[in-house]
XYZ file of C-alpha atoms in Angstrom:
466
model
C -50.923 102.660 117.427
C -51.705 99.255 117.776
C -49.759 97.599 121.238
C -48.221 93.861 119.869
C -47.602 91.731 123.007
C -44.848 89.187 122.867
C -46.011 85.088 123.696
C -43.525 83.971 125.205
C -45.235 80.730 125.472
C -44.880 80.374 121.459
C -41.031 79.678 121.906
C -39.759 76.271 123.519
C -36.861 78.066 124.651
C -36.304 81.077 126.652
C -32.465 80.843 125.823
C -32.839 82.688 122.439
C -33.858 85.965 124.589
C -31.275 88.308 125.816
C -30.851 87.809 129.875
C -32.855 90.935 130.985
C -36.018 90.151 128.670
C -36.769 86.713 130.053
C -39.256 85.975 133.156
C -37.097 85.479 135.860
C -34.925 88.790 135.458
C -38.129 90.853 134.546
C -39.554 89.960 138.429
C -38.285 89.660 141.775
C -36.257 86.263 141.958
C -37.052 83.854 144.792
C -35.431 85.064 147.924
C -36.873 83.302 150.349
C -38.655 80.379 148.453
C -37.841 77.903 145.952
C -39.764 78.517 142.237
C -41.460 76.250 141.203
C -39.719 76.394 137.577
C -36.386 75.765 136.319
C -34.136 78.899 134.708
C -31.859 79.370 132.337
C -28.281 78.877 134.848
C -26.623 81.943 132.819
C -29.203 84.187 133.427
C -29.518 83.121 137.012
C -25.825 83.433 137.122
C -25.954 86.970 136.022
C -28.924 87.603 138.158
C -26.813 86.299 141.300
C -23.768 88.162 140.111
C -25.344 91.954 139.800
C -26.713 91.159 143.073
C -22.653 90.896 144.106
C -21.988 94.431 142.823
C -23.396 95.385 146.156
C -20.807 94.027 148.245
C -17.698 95.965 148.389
C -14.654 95.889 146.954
C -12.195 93.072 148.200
C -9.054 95.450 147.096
C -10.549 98.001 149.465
C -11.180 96.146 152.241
C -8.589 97.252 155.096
C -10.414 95.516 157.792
C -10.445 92.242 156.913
C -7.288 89.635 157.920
C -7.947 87.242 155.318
C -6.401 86.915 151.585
C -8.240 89.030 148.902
C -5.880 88.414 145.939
C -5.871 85.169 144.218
C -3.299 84.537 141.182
C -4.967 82.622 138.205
C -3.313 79.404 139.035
C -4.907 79.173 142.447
C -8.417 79.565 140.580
C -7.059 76.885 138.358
C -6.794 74.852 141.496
C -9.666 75.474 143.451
C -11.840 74.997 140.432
C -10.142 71.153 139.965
C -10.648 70.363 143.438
C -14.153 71.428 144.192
C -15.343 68.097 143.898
C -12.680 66.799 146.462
C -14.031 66.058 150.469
C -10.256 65.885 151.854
C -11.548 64.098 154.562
C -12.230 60.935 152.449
C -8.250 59.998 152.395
C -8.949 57.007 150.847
C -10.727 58.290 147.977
C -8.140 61.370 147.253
C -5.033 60.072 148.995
C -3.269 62.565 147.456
C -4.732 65.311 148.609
C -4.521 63.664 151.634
C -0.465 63.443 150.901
C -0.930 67.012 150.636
C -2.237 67.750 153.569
C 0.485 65.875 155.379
C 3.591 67.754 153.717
C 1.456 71.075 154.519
C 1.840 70.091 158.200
C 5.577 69.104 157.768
C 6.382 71.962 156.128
C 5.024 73.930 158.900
C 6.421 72.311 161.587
C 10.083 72.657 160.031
C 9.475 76.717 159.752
C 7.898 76.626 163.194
C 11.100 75.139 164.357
C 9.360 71.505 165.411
C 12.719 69.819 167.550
C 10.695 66.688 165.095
C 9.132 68.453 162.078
C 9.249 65.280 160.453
C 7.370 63.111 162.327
C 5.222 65.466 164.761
C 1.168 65.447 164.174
C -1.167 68.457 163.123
C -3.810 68.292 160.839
C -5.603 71.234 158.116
C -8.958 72.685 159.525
C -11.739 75.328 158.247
C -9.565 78.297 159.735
C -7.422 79.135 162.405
C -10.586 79.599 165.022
C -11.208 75.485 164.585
C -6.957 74.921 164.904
C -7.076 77.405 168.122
C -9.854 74.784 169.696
C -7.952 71.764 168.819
C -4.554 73.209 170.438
C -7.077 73.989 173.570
C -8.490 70.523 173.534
C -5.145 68.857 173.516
C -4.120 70.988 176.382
C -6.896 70.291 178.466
C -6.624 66.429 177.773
C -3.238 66.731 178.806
C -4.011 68.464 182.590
C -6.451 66.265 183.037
C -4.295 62.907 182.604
C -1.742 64.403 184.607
C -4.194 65.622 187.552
C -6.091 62.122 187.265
C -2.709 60.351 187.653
C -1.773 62.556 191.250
C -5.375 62.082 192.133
C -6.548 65.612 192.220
C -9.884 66.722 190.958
C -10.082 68.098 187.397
C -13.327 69.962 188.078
C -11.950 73.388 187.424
C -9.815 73.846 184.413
C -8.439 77.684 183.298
C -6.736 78.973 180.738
C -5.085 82.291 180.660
C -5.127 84.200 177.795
C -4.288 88.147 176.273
C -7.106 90.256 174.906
C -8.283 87.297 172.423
C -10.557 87.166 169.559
C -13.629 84.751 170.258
C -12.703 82.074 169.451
C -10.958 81.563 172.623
C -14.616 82.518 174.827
C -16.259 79.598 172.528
C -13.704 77.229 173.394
C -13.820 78.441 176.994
C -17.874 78.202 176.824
C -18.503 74.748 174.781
C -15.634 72.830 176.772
C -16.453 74.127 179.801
C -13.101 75.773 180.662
C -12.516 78.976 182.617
C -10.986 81.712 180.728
C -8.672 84.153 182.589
C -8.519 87.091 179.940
C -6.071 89.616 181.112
C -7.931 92.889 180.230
C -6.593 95.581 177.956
C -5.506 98.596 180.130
C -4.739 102.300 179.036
C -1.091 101.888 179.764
C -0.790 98.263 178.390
C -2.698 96.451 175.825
C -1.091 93.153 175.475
C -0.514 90.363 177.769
C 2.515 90.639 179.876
C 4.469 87.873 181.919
C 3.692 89.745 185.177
C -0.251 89.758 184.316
C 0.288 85.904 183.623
C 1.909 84.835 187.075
C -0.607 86.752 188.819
C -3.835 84.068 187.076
C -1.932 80.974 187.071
C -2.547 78.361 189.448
C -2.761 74.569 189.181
C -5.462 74.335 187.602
C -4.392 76.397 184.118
C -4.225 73.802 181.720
C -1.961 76.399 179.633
C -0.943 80.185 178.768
C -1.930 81.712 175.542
C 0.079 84.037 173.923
C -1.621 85.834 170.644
C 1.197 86.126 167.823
C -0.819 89.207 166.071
C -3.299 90.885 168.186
C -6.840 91.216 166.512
C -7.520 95.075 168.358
C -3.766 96.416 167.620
C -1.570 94.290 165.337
C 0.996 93.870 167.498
C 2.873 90.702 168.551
C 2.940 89.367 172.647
C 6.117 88.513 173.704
C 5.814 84.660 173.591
C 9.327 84.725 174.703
C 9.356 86.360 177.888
C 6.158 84.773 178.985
C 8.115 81.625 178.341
C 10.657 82.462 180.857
C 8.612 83.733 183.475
C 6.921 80.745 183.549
C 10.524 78.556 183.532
C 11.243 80.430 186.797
C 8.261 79.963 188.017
C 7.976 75.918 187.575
C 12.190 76.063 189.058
C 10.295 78.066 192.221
C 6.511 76.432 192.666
C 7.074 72.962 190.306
C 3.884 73.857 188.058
C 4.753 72.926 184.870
C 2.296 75.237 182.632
C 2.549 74.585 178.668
C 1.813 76.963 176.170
C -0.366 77.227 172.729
C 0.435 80.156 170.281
C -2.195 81.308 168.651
C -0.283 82.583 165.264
C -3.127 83.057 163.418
C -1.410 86.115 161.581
C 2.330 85.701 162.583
C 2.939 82.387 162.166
C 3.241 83.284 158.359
C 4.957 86.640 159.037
C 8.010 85.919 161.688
C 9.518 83.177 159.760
C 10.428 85.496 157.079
C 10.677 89.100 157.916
C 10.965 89.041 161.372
C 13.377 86.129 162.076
C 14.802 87.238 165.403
C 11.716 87.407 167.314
C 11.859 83.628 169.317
C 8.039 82.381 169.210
C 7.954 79.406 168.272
C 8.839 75.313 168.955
C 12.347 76.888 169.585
C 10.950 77.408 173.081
C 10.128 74.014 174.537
C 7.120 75.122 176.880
C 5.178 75.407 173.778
C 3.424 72.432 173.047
C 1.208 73.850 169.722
C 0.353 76.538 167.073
C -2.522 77.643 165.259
C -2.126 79.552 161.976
C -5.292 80.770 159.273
C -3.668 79.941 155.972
C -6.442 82.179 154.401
C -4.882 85.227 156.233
C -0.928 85.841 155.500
C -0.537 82.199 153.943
C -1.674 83.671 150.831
C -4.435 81.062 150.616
C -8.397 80.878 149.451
C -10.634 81.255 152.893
C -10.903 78.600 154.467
C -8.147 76.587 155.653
C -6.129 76.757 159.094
C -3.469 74.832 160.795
C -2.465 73.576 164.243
C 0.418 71.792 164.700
C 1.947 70.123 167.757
C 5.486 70.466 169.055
C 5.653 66.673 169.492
C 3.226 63.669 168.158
C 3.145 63.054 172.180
C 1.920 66.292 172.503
C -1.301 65.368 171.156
C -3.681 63.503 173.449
C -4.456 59.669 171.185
C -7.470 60.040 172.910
C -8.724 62.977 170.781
C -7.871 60.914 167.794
C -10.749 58.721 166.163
C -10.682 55.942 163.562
C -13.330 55.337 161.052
C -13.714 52.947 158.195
C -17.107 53.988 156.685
C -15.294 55.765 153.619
C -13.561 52.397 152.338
C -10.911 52.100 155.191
C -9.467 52.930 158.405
C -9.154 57.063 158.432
C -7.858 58.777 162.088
C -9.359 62.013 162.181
C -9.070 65.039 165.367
C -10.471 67.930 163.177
C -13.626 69.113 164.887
C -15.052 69.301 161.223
C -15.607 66.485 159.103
C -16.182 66.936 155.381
C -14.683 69.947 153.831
C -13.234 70.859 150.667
C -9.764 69.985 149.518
C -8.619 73.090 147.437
C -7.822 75.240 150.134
C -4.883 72.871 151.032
C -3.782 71.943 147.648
C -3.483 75.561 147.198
C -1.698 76.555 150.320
C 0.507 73.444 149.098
C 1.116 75.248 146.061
C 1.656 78.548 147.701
C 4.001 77.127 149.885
C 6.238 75.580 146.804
C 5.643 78.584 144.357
C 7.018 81.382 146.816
C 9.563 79.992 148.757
C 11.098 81.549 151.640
C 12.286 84.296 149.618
C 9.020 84.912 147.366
C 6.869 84.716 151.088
C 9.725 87.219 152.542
C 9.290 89.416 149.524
C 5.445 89.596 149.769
C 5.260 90.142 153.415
C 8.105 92.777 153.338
C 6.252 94.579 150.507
C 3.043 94.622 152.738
C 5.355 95.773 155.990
C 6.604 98.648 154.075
C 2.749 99.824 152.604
C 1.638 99.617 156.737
C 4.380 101.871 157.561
C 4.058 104.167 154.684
C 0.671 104.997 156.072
C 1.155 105.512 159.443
C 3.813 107.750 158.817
C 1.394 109.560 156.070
C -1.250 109.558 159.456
C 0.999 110.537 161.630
C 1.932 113.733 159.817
C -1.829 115.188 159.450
C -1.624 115.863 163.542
C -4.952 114.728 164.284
C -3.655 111.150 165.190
C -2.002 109.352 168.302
C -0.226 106.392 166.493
C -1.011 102.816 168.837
C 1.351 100.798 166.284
C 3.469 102.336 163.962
C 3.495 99.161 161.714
C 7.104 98.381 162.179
C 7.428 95.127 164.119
C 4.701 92.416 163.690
C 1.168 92.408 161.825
C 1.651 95.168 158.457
C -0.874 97.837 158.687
C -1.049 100.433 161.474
C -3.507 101.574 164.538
C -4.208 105.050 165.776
C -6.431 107.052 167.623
C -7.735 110.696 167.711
C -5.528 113.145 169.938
C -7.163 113.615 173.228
C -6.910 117.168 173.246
C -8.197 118.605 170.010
C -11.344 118.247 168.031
C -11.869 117.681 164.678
C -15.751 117.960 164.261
C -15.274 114.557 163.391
C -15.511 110.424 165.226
C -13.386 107.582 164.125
C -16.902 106.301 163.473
C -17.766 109.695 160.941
C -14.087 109.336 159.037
C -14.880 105.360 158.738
C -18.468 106.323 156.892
C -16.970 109.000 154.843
C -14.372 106.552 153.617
C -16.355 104.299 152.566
C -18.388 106.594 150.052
C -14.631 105.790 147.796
C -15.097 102.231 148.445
C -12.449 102.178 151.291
C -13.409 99.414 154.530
C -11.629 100.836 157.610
C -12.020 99.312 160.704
C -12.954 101.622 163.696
C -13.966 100.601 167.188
C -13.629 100.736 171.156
C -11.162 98.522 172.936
C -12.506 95.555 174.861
C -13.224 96.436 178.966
C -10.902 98.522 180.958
C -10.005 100.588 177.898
C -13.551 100.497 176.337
C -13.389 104.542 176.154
C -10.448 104.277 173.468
C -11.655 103.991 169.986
C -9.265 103.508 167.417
C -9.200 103.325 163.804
C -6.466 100.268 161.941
C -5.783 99.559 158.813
C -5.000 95.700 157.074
C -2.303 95.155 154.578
C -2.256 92.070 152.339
C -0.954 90.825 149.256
C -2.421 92.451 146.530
C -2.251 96.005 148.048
C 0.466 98.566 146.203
C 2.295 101.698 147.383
C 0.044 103.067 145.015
C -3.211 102.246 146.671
C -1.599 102.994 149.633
C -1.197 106.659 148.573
C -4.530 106.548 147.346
C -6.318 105.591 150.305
C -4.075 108.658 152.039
C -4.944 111.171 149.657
C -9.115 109.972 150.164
C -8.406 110.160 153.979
C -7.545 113.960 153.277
C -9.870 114.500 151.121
C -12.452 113.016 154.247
C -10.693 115.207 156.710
C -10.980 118.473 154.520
C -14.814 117.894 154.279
C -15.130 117.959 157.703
C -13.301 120.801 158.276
C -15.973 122.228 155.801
C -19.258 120.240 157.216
C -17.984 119.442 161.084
C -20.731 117.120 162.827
C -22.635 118.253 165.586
C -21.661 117.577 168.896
C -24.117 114.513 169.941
C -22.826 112.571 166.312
C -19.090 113.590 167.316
C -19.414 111.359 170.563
C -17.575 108.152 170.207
C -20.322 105.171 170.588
C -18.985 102.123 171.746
C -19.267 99.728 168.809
C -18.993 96.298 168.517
C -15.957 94.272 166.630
C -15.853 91.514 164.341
C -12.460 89.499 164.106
C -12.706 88.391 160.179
């Protein structure tokens, strides 16, 4: 039988071919250089997107902090504002308008004593906000230690078990960072650990409002107070920053009695992610001051080389303006009560499975997903073994698509590895019961194929906040 090759050269137009019988899907694509020919953009488009499959699923993802379910409107948006720098307010004022009742809006559920005049400002996430709320506090020590004539040689800042953020700011603005260390017996910050790091060179106390390692909530509150009595005894007067990164769009509406917030007048900011509980696209954050004296005017700059005068204090300059036109339109469509509803829906899921956990007996609950971040922490019971690690149960999980975080707790309790699970919008009872009934499934085929002893060690792992 004669063999009749196709010429693709005879045809001015590869388009007519069906994606997988042109060149560029029938070889490697360029990974690593450019081609030097143009491609048909659905077929690269295609290419690129079966590449994707690989990932996993966003649903499944129990790890992750930030928003995995979009409604069609918000594509809508982002997809009309792709072309929009928000940092070019005089090209897109509106957006820019935007922006600016975000930051109101904020400051009147955070309580602001002057929500409608104080100062913030959208950034790239909450890690960016968390600098700028550092930056303002070390601007203000300084002026105050400059105008007593001290030395301001030796800044510190006192903070929980923290994410990184907080060590980059520390490193890049050359700040010492008292972390007070997770111990076996207490994993958040406390006011007692606080008085003992203070001194007059802390430019400010940070409480985290939804710790990355356990979910849980420091008490902003009574840190607050220990620190009143301790300015009335030693006349330090030590401001904090609340890093809210996950509460700040929890408390407001399902856990109203917990006092965090500008309601306590030693807190001079916040940082929030919008792309985590705000129910917006990654990437947009928010830090917003107390007071518009609260924020240093020399951390503000002017420029005028995008057709006029434009103060900016983001860290980041140009940046896409979706993200805030759709937490703007999060923030109108929901409500209070719509936001309540969501959040309490996701509160309810994060119990649901650490009661579920609790009940198989293999598991030492660390938050029982009650009282601040929804999801739930736990660890395996010190005195039995299940021929399997947090590490094992994590891999086996993940052969059903499921992403559960599992790893040791930062020094002093390094030797506890625990396993937590996320819950966001977009997450049902019903996937909550499914991800139970595939941990059980996990747990039975261990029973069946137990690891050996060297694999069933716990390995210290590392731990990436996302």
């Amino acid at each position: 039988m004669a063999l009749h090759l196709v010429n693709r050269k005879s045809h001015k137009s590869e388009s007519v071919f069906d994606t997988y019988a042109q060149p560029v899907s029938e070889e490697a694509i360029p990974k690593y250089k450019m081609g030097d020919q143009p491609n048909d953009p659905k077929v690269v488009k295609d290419l690129i997107l079966d590449e994707l499959l690989l990932d996993g699923n966003a649903k499944q993802n129990l790890a992750t902090f930030c928003q995995t379910y979009l409604d069609d409107e918000t594509h809508i948006i982002m997809d009309k504002c792709i072309d929009k720098n928000m940092i070019d307010k005089d090209e897109y004022p509106q957006t820019a308008e935007i922006e600016n009742r975000c930051v109101h809006i904020l400051a009147d559920l955070w309580n602001s004593p002057q929500s409608s005049t104080t100062i913030g400002c959208s950034t790239t996430g909450s890690s960016e906000a968390a600098m700028l709320g550092g930056l303002a506090l070390k601007w203000k020590w300084r002026e105050k230690r400059r105008k007593a004539g001290k030395s301001t040689d030796k800044p510190n800042i006192i903070t929980g078990p923290v994410q990184i953020c907080w060590h980059k700011f520390a490193r890049y603005f050359d700040v010492e960072i008292r972390e007070i260390p997770m111990e076996h017996d207490r994993l958040l910050m406390t006011p007692e650990e606080v008085i003992k790091r203070i001194d007059e060179n802390t430019i400010g106390v940070v409480p985290t409002f939804g710790v990355t390692f356990t979910l849980q909530y420091e008490d902003v509150k009574a840190i607050s107070d220990a620190l009143d009595k301790y300015e009335e005894e030693n006349g330090l007067d030590i401001p904090i920053h609340v890093d809210a990164a996950s509460g700040g769009f929890l408390a407001p509406f399902i856990q109203k009695d917990i006092v965090w917030d500008f309601r306590l007048p030693r807190v001079k900011s916040i940082n929030a992610s919008g792309h985590k509980f705000g129910l917006s696209p990654l990437g947009v954050g928010w830090v917003v001051w107390r007071e518009k004296s609260d924020l240093p005017e020399e951390l503000i700059f002017n420029v005028n080389y995008l057709g006029g005068n434009l103060p900016t204090f983001a860290l980041n300059f140009s940046r896409p303006g979706g993200q805030i036109v759709a937490q703007y339109y999060n923030l109108i469509r929901h409500g209070k009560e719509g936001y309540a509803r969501i959040q309490q829906a996701c509160l309810e899921h994060g119990i649901f499975i650490a009661e579920e956990v609790k009940k198989l007996g293999l598991f030492e609950l660390l938050y029982d997903g009650k009282s601040a971040i929804p999801g739930a922490a736990w660890m395996l019971k010190k005195d039995i073994d299940p021929g399997f690690s947090l590490y094992d149960l994590s891999d086996r999980m993940r052969m059903r698509g499921w992403q559960i975080a599992s790893y040791s707790l930062p020094v002093n309790a390094q030797d506890m590895v625990i396993q937590r699970v996320l819950i966001r919008h977009g997450f049902s009872h019903d996937m909550a019961q499914l991800m139970i009934d595939d941990l059980k499934r996990c747990i039975d085929y261990f029973k069946e194929h137990p690891v050996t002893k060297k694999g069933c060690q716990e390995l210290s792992g590392g731990f990436n906040h996302s």
